[in-house]
Amino acid sequence: MIIIMDSEATLFEIDNVIAEVEAKGWQTHISRGSGETIIGLQGRGQSIDPFQLGQMPGVRDTMAITQQFKLASRAFQPENTTFTIGEVTIGGNRLAIMAGPCSVESREQLLQTAHAVKEAGATFLRGGAFKPRSSPYSFQGMGEPGLKLLAEAREATGLPVVTEVMSPARVALVAVYADVLQIGARNMQNFDLLNAVGRAHKPVLLKRGMSATIEDLLMAAEYILAHGNQRVILCERGIRTFDNKYARNTFDVNAIPMLKELTHLPVIADPSHAVGVRRHVPAITLAGVAAGADGVIIETHPDPDQAASDGAQSLTLPQFTELVPQIKAMAEAVGRTV
Ligand code: PEP
Ligand code: MN
């Protein structure tokens, strides 16, 4: 069960409710968001009468939720979460098309990409300034100068910017420039980072860890929600399976309709990291759209063979331009628009 307190509930009222349920043998988990306080009940206590609890001063609502993830669940919120970033609404009928390089490399590279993807029909610009690389000797990203270039590209094109944040200490800095804070696959269970973006006032794009189950992903989202940030987008980006000879990862297409059933949060597909091979990115993009994704995020680069990271999976600008009408056709086939 969760108990949702009024946003005006006093500390005294909150403590009273906690004392009441703890006296019945329950442990409580308190989540203080920017708005209301939510008290989650854990463990096994005596039965509680929700009606009686609902009468206590300061209580807005009570809810029985049997799933592990509560705030993320359809039980907690049956209707889709939608929110607007810049002028684009995510989670509604219209798909989000996010495109841009894996890494921000230079002003010229980023601005050229931003103008081209905007022209082609993208609705967000992606680009990493802080890069989580498998090797410490690989390009680690431009850091803050890269964030400044993203802000300049947004200024020039109007496209909201999605960029990764890797540590709790940098959330405040990245949030100055980003419209959407990306949590990468490698950090999906970095709980301090999840808590930090949960307290931030920016939407979060949470990528599925490469060995994370669907429930692990939802529980990671739960951390962000429980810390007060309701604007979370989930992203299927491929998982590790036994075959990595031909594909970088395996795109778990199952995850998309399953997540859409289990949670009210928007779900997008990342075909680039999922398949990892440029010529297969279009097919996997369309599979994601067919499966019901609320958007796609596609690595796109003016000269992928020279890219500082993920060149092998990055589309060229003409390839991206060619793909957008196919996304549109597939979206329309499943009753969506772009
Ligand atoms: C990226 O988006 O460039 C990235 C590093 O993605 P992931 O965390 O899914 O590997
Ligand atoms: Mn990448």
Short mmCIF file of C-alpha atoms and ligand atoms in Angstrom, two decimals:
data_model
loop_
_atom_site.label_atom_id
_atom_site.label_comp_id
_atom_site.label_asym_id
_atom_site.label_seq_id
_atom_site.Cartn_x
_atom_site.Cartn_y
_atom_site.Cartn_z
CA MET A 1 0.00 0.00 0.00
CA ILE A 2 1.07 3.59 -0.52
CA ILE A 3 -0.32 6.60 1.30
CA ILE A 4 -0.29 9.87 -0.58
CA MET A 5 -0.27 12.91 1.68
CA ASP A 6 -1.70 16.31 0.73
CA SER A 7 0.97 18.67 -0.53
CA GLU A 8 0.04 20.95 2.40
CA ALA A 9 0.21 18.17 4.99
CA THR A 10 2.20 19.26 8.04
CA LEU A 11 5.16 17.33 9.44
CA PHE A 12 2.99 16.57 12.45
CA GLU A 13 0.29 15.01 10.26
CA ILE A 14 2.87 12.99 8.33
CA ASP A 15 4.46 11.75 11.58
CA ASN A 16 1.04 10.76 12.90
CA VAL A 17 0.32 8.62 9.85
CA ILE A 18 3.76 7.02 10.07
CA ALA A 19 3.28 6.30 13.77
CA GLU A 20 -0.15 4.79 13.08
CA VAL A 21 1.08 2.30 10.47
CA GLU A 22 4.34 1.52 12.28
CA ALA A 23 2.33 0.70 15.39
CA LYS A 24 0.63 -1.94 13.24
CA GLY A 25 4.01 -3.51 12.48
CA TRP A 26 4.72 -1.98 9.04
CA GLN A 27 7.98 -0.45 7.92
CA THR A 28 7.58 2.81 6.07
CA HIS A 29 9.41 4.24 3.10
CA ILE A 30 9.03 7.97 2.85
CA SER A 31 9.43 9.75 -0.44
CA ARG A 32 9.44 13.52 -0.23
CA GLY A 33 9.06 14.89 -3.74
CA SER A 34 8.79 18.54 -4.65
CA GLY A 35 5.01 18.18 -4.17
CA GLU A 36 3.41 15.62 -1.91
CA THR A 37 4.98 13.17 0.52
CA ILE A 38 4.33 9.52 -0.26
CA ILE A 39 4.51 6.89 2.45
CA GLY A 40 5.11 3.38 1.13
CA LEU A 41 4.38 0.43 3.41
CA GLN A 42 6.85 -2.42 3.43
CA GLY A 43 7.09 -5.70 5.31
CA ARG A 44 4.21 -7.55 6.90
CA GLY A 45 2.12 -5.77 9.48
CA GLN A 46 -1.44 -6.12 10.69
CA SER A 47 -4.19 -5.34 8.23
CA ILE A 48 -5.00 -1.70 7.77
CA ASP A 49 -8.38 -0.25 6.91
CA PRO A 50 -7.73 2.10 3.99
CA PHE A 51 -10.95 4.00 4.68
CA GLN A 52 -9.96 4.69 8.27
CA LEU A 53 -6.47 5.74 7.18
CA GLY A 54 -7.97 7.99 4.50
CA GLN A 55 -9.81 9.90 7.25
CA MET A 56 -6.59 10.88 9.03
CA PRO A 57 -5.66 14.58 8.75
CA GLY A 58 -3.33 15.29 5.82
CA VAL A 59 -4.00 12.04 3.94
CA ARG A 60 -5.06 12.57 0.32
CA ASP A 61 -5.36 8.98 -0.85
CA THR A 62 -4.34 5.41 -0.16
CA MET A 63 -3.65 2.77 -2.75
CA ALA A 64 -3.07 -0.96 -2.65
CA ILE A 65 -0.33 -1.95 -5.09
CA THR A 66 0.94 -5.50 -5.17
CA GLN A 67 3.68 -4.99 -7.77
CA GLN A 68 7.21 -4.14 -6.64
CA PHE A 69 7.11 -0.93 -8.62
CA LYS A 70 4.32 1.28 -7.42
CA LEU A 71 4.52 4.86 -8.67
CA ALA A 72 5.57 3.56 -12.11
CA SER A 73 2.68 1.11 -12.32
CA ARG A 74 -0.50 1.31 -14.34
CA ALA A 75 -2.30 0.51 -11.08
CA PHE A 76 -1.02 3.78 -9.62
CA GLN A 77 -1.82 5.73 -12.78
CA PRO A 78 -3.96 4.07 -15.48
CA GLU A 79 -3.60 6.84 -18.06
CA ASN A 80 -0.38 7.48 -19.99
CA THR A 81 2.03 10.03 -18.60
CA THR A 82 2.53 12.81 -21.12
CA PHE A 83 4.65 15.93 -20.74
CA THR A 84 5.87 18.70 -22.93
CA ILE A 85 9.52 19.49 -23.51
CA GLY A 86 10.04 22.69 -25.48
CA GLU A 87 7.15 22.46 -27.91
CA VAL A 88 7.05 18.66 -28.13
CA THR A 89 4.73 16.46 -26.11
CA ILE A 90 6.06 13.02 -25.31
CA GLY A 91 3.90 10.02 -24.45
CA GLY A 92 0.97 11.17 -26.58
CA ASN A 93 -0.04 10.06 -30.04
CA ARG A 94 2.85 11.79 -31.77
CA LEU A 95 6.22 10.02 -31.76
CA ALA A 96 9.38 11.73 -30.55
CA ILE A 97 12.26 11.49 -33.01
CA MET A 98 15.59 12.07 -31.28
CA ALA A 99 18.70 12.19 -33.42
CA GLY A 100 22.27 13.36 -33.24
CA PRO A 101 25.77 12.12 -32.70
CA CYS A 102 26.84 9.70 -30.00
CA SER A 103 29.37 12.31 -28.80
CA VAL A 104 29.55 16.04 -29.29
CA GLU A 105 32.91 16.44 -31.05
CA SER A 106 33.05 19.98 -32.41
CA ARG A 107 30.89 23.01 -33.10
CA GLU A 108 30.87 22.26 -36.80
CA GLN A 109 29.96 18.58 -36.36
CA LEU A 110 27.13 19.34 -33.94
CA LEU A 111 25.59 22.29 -35.77
CA GLN A 112 25.72 20.53 -39.11
CA THR A 113 24.01 17.48 -37.59
CA ALA A 114 21.45 19.55 -35.70
CA HIS A 115 20.37 21.49 -38.79
CA ALA A 116 20.21 18.34 -40.92
CA VAL A 117 18.18 16.25 -38.47
CA LYS A 118 15.83 19.15 -37.81
CA GLU A 119 15.31 19.58 -41.54
CA ALA A 120 14.65 15.84 -41.86
CA GLY A 121 11.97 15.92 -39.14
CA ALA A 122 13.71 15.16 -35.83
CA THR A 123 12.06 16.65 -32.75
CA PHE A 124 15.01 16.35 -30.32
CA LEU A 125 18.77 16.64 -30.63
CA ARG A 126 20.87 14.04 -28.82
CA GLY A 127 24.60 14.21 -28.11
CA GLY A 128 26.87 13.14 -25.28
CA ALA A 129 29.29 15.53 -23.60
CA PHE A 130 30.11 13.14 -20.75
CA LYS A 131 30.65 9.68 -22.23
CA PRO A 132 30.62 6.37 -20.35
CA ARG A 133 33.28 4.48 -22.29
CA SER A 134 34.33 0.87 -21.76
CA SER A 135 38.00 1.92 -21.97
CA PRO A 136 39.55 4.76 -19.97
CA TYR A 137 41.74 5.45 -23.03
CA SER A 138 38.76 6.14 -25.33
CA PHE A 139 37.39 9.66 -25.91
CA GLN A 140 35.56 10.64 -22.73
CA GLY A 141 33.54 13.50 -24.18
CA MET A 142 34.09 17.25 -24.38
CA GLY A 143 32.59 17.96 -20.95
CA GLU A 144 31.11 21.39 -20.29
CA PRO A 145 32.26 22.92 -23.62
CA GLY A 146 30.21 20.15 -25.27
CA LEU A 147 27.18 21.11 -23.20
CA LYS A 148 27.61 24.71 -24.36
CA LEU A 149 27.63 23.56 -27.96
CA LEU A 150 24.41 21.62 -27.36
CA ALA A 151 22.82 24.77 -25.97
CA GLU A 152 24.01 26.69 -29.02
CA ALA A 153 22.55 24.02 -31.33
CA ARG A 154 19.22 24.24 -29.50
CA GLU A 155 19.32 28.00 -29.91
CA ALA A 156 19.98 27.62 -33.64
CA THR A 157 17.38 24.91 -34.37
CA GLY A 158 14.80 25.04 -31.59
CA LEU A 159 15.39 21.33 -30.90
CA PRO A 160 15.37 20.38 -27.21
CA VAL A 161 18.56 18.65 -26.12
CA VAL A 162 19.03 15.16 -24.63
CA THR A 163 22.42 14.54 -23.02
CA GLU A 164 23.90 12.11 -20.54
CA VAL A 165 24.81 12.75 -16.93
CA MET A 166 27.10 10.20 -15.30
CA SER A 167 27.49 11.33 -11.71
CA PRO A 168 25.31 12.87 -8.99
CA ALA A 169 27.88 15.67 -8.62
CA ARG A 170 27.31 16.79 -12.21
CA VAL A 171 23.51 16.72 -12.28
CA ALA A 172 23.26 20.42 -11.48
CA LEU A 173 25.75 21.35 -14.21
CA VAL A 174 24.18 19.17 -16.93
CA ALA A 175 20.70 20.37 -15.96
CA VAL A 176 21.74 23.96 -16.75
CA TYR A 177 22.16 23.02 -20.43
CA ALA A 178 20.02 19.92 -21.02
CA ASP A 179 16.31 19.66 -21.66
CA VAL A 180 16.38 15.92 -20.89
CA LEU A 181 18.90 14.20 -18.59
CA GLN A 182 19.97 10.85 -20.00
CA ILE A 183 20.92 8.04 -17.63
CA GLY A 184 22.99 5.56 -19.59
CA ALA A 185 22.64 1.79 -19.57
CA ARG A 186 25.77 1.44 -17.43
CA ASN A 187 24.29 3.68 -14.75
CA MET A 188 20.75 2.31 -14.69
CA GLN A 189 21.28 0.98 -11.19
CA ASN A 190 23.48 3.79 -9.89
CA PHE A 191 21.00 4.55 -7.18
CA ASP A 192 22.70 7.73 -5.96
CA LEU A 193 22.48 9.07 -9.50
CA LEU A 194 18.84 8.00 -9.83
CA ASN A 195 18.06 9.80 -6.59
CA ALA A 196 19.90 12.90 -7.77
CA VAL A 197 18.00 13.11 -11.07
CA GLY A 198 14.86 12.33 -9.09
CA ARG A 199 15.42 15.61 -7.30
CA ALA A 200 16.24 17.53 -10.49
CA HIS A 201 13.70 19.64 -12.29
CA LYS A 202 14.33 18.17 -15.73
CA PRO A 203 12.82 15.17 -17.53
CA VAL A 204 14.92 12.01 -17.43
CA LEU A 205 15.60 9.49 -20.21
CA LEU A 206 16.38 6.23 -18.41
CA LYS A 207 18.09 3.61 -20.55
CA ARG A 208 17.72 -0.07 -19.77
CA GLY A 209 20.86 -1.67 -18.38
CA MET A 210 22.41 -4.24 -20.68
CA SER A 211 21.64 -7.07 -18.27
CA ALA A 212 18.60 -5.55 -16.63
CA THR A 213 15.24 -7.27 -16.57
CA ILE A 214 12.08 -5.35 -17.37
CA GLU A 215 11.36 -5.22 -13.65
CA ASP A 216 14.88 -3.92 -12.89
CA LEU A 217 14.22 -1.07 -15.32
CA LEU A 218 10.88 -0.26 -13.72
CA MET A 219 12.43 -0.37 -10.25
CA ALA A 220 15.14 2.04 -11.41
CA ALA A 221 12.41 4.37 -12.69
CA GLU A 222 10.71 3.97 -9.33
CA TYR A 223 13.74 5.54 -7.61
CA ILE A 224 13.41 8.65 -9.79
CA LEU A 225 9.66 8.87 -9.29
CA ALA A 226 9.95 8.29 -5.55
CA HIS A 227 12.31 11.25 -5.30
CA GLY A 228 9.76 13.57 -6.81
CA ASN A 229 10.50 13.61 -10.53
CA GLN A 230 7.51 12.32 -12.48
CA ARG A 231 8.92 13.08 -15.94
CA VAL A 232 10.66 9.82 -16.81
CA ILE A 233 11.05 8.28 -20.27
CA LEU A 234 12.13 4.63 -20.47
CA CYS A 235 14.38 3.42 -23.26
CA GLU A 236 14.95 -0.08 -24.64
CA ARG A 237 18.50 -0.04 -26.05
CA GLY A 238 19.25 -3.72 -26.46
CA ILE A 239 20.40 -6.29 -23.96
CA ARG A 240 23.33 -8.69 -23.84
CA THR A 241 22.54 -12.15 -25.09
CA PHE A 242 24.79 -15.02 -26.21
CA ASP A 243 25.38 -13.79 -29.74
CA ASN A 244 27.47 -10.67 -30.16
CA LYS A 245 29.21 -11.64 -33.35
CA TYR A 246 26.87 -9.91 -35.77
CA ALA A 247 24.99 -7.54 -33.50
CA ARG A 248 26.28 -5.43 -30.61
CA ASN A 249 23.25 -6.27 -28.47
CA THR A 250 19.86 -7.88 -28.94
CA PHE A 251 16.96 -5.49 -29.36
CA ASP A 252 14.32 -6.73 -26.92
CA VAL A 253 11.27 -5.83 -28.92
CA ASN A 254 9.13 -7.67 -26.33
CA ALA A 255 10.02 -5.05 -23.77
CA ILE A 256 8.14 -2.31 -25.59
CA PRO A 257 4.56 -3.62 -25.48
CA MET A 258 5.24 -5.17 -22.07
CA LEU A 259 6.47 -1.91 -20.60
CA LYS A 260 3.55 -0.05 -22.16
CA GLU A 261 1.23 -2.49 -20.38
CA LEU A 262 3.01 -2.35 -17.02
CA THR A 263 3.71 1.36 -16.77
CA HIS A 264 2.16 4.69 -17.69
CA LEU A 265 5.60 6.15 -18.50
CA PRO A 266 6.60 6.86 -22.13
CA VAL A 267 8.81 4.18 -23.71
CA ILE A 268 11.21 4.82 -26.58
CA ALA A 269 13.48 2.60 -28.68
CA ASP A 270 17.20 3.05 -29.31
CA PRO A 271 17.94 0.94 -32.40
CA SER A 272 21.51 2.26 -32.66
CA HIS A 273 22.90 0.72 -29.47
CA ALA A 274 20.52 -2.25 -29.81
CA VAL A 275 21.86 -3.56 -33.09
CA GLY A 276 25.11 -1.62 -33.34
CA VAL A 277 25.37 -1.97 -37.12
CA ARG A 278 24.53 1.01 -39.30
CA ARG A 279 22.84 -0.84 -42.15
CA HIS A 280 20.49 -2.64 -39.72
CA VAL A 281 19.45 0.46 -37.78
CA PRO A 282 16.49 1.32 -40.07
CA ALA A 283 14.87 -2.14 -39.71
CA ILE A 284 15.20 -2.09 -35.93
CA THR A 285 13.86 1.47 -35.77
CA LEU A 286 10.74 0.41 -37.63
CA ALA A 287 10.36 -2.67 -35.40
CA GLY A 288 10.40 -0.40 -32.36
CA VAL A 289 7.72 1.85 -33.85
CA ALA A 290 5.62 -1.17 -34.86
CA ALA A 291 5.86 -2.49 -31.30
CA GLY A 292 4.35 0.71 -29.93
CA ALA A 293 7.31 2.85 -28.91
CA ASP A 294 6.54 6.48 -28.13
CA GLY A 295 9.66 7.56 -29.94
CA VAL A 296 13.08 6.60 -31.20
CA ILE A 297 16.60 7.82 -30.51
CA ILE A 298 19.00 7.39 -33.41
CA GLU A 299 22.72 8.12 -33.61
CA THR A 300 23.43 10.26 -36.64
CA HIS A 301 26.75 11.73 -37.73
CA PRO A 302 28.00 13.80 -40.70
CA ASP A 303 30.95 11.43 -41.16
CA PRO A 304 30.36 8.26 -39.11
CA ASP A 305 33.63 6.62 -40.10
CA GLN A 306 35.50 9.46 -38.39
CA ALA A 307 33.22 9.57 -35.31
CA ALA A 308 34.89 9.65 -31.90
CA SER A 309 32.42 7.04 -30.62
CA ASP A 310 29.85 4.60 -32.02
CA GLY A 311 30.58 5.41 -35.67
CA ALA A 312 29.75 1.86 -36.79
CA GLN A 313 26.15 2.28 -35.69
CA SER A 314 25.67 5.93 -36.63
CA LEU A 315 23.57 6.80 -39.66
CA THR A 316 24.84 9.33 -42.14
CA LEU A 317 22.75 12.48 -42.47
CA PRO A 318 21.22 11.31 -45.80
CA GLN A 319 20.44 7.90 -44.27
CA PHE A 320 18.59 9.56 -41.41
CA THR A 321 16.73 11.80 -43.85
CA GLU A 322 15.67 8.73 -45.80
CA LEU A 323 14.52 6.91 -42.68
CA VAL A 324 12.14 9.58 -41.35
CA PRO A 325 9.38 9.02 -44.00
CA GLN A 326 9.58 5.29 -43.24
CA ILE A 327 9.12 6.03 -39.52
CA LYS A 328 6.14 8.17 -40.48
CA ALA A 329 4.60 5.39 -42.59
CA MET A 330 5.09 2.82 -39.83
CA ALA A 331 3.71 5.21 -37.21
CA GLU A 332 0.60 5.72 -39.31
CA ALA A 333 0.21 1.96 -39.75
CA VAL A 334 -0.10 1.63 -35.97
CA GLY A 335 -2.33 4.67 -35.51
CA ARG A 336 0.34 7.16 -34.48
CA THR A 337 1.79 10.30 -36.06
CA VAL A 338 5.22 11.90 -36.25
C1 PEP B 1 24.66 6.66 -25.76
O1 PEP B 1 23.48 7.00 -25.81
O2 PEP B 1 25.53 7.10 -26.51
C2 PEP B 1 25.02 5.59 -24.80
C3 PEP B 1 26.20 5.55 -24.22
O3 PEP B 1 24.02 4.70 -24.63
P1 PEP B 1 23.90 3.43 -23.65
O4 PEP B 1 23.99 3.99 -22.27
O5 PEP B 1 22.55 2.86 -23.99
O6 PEP B 1 25.01 2.49 -23.97
MN MN B 2 26.51 5.94 -28.34
#
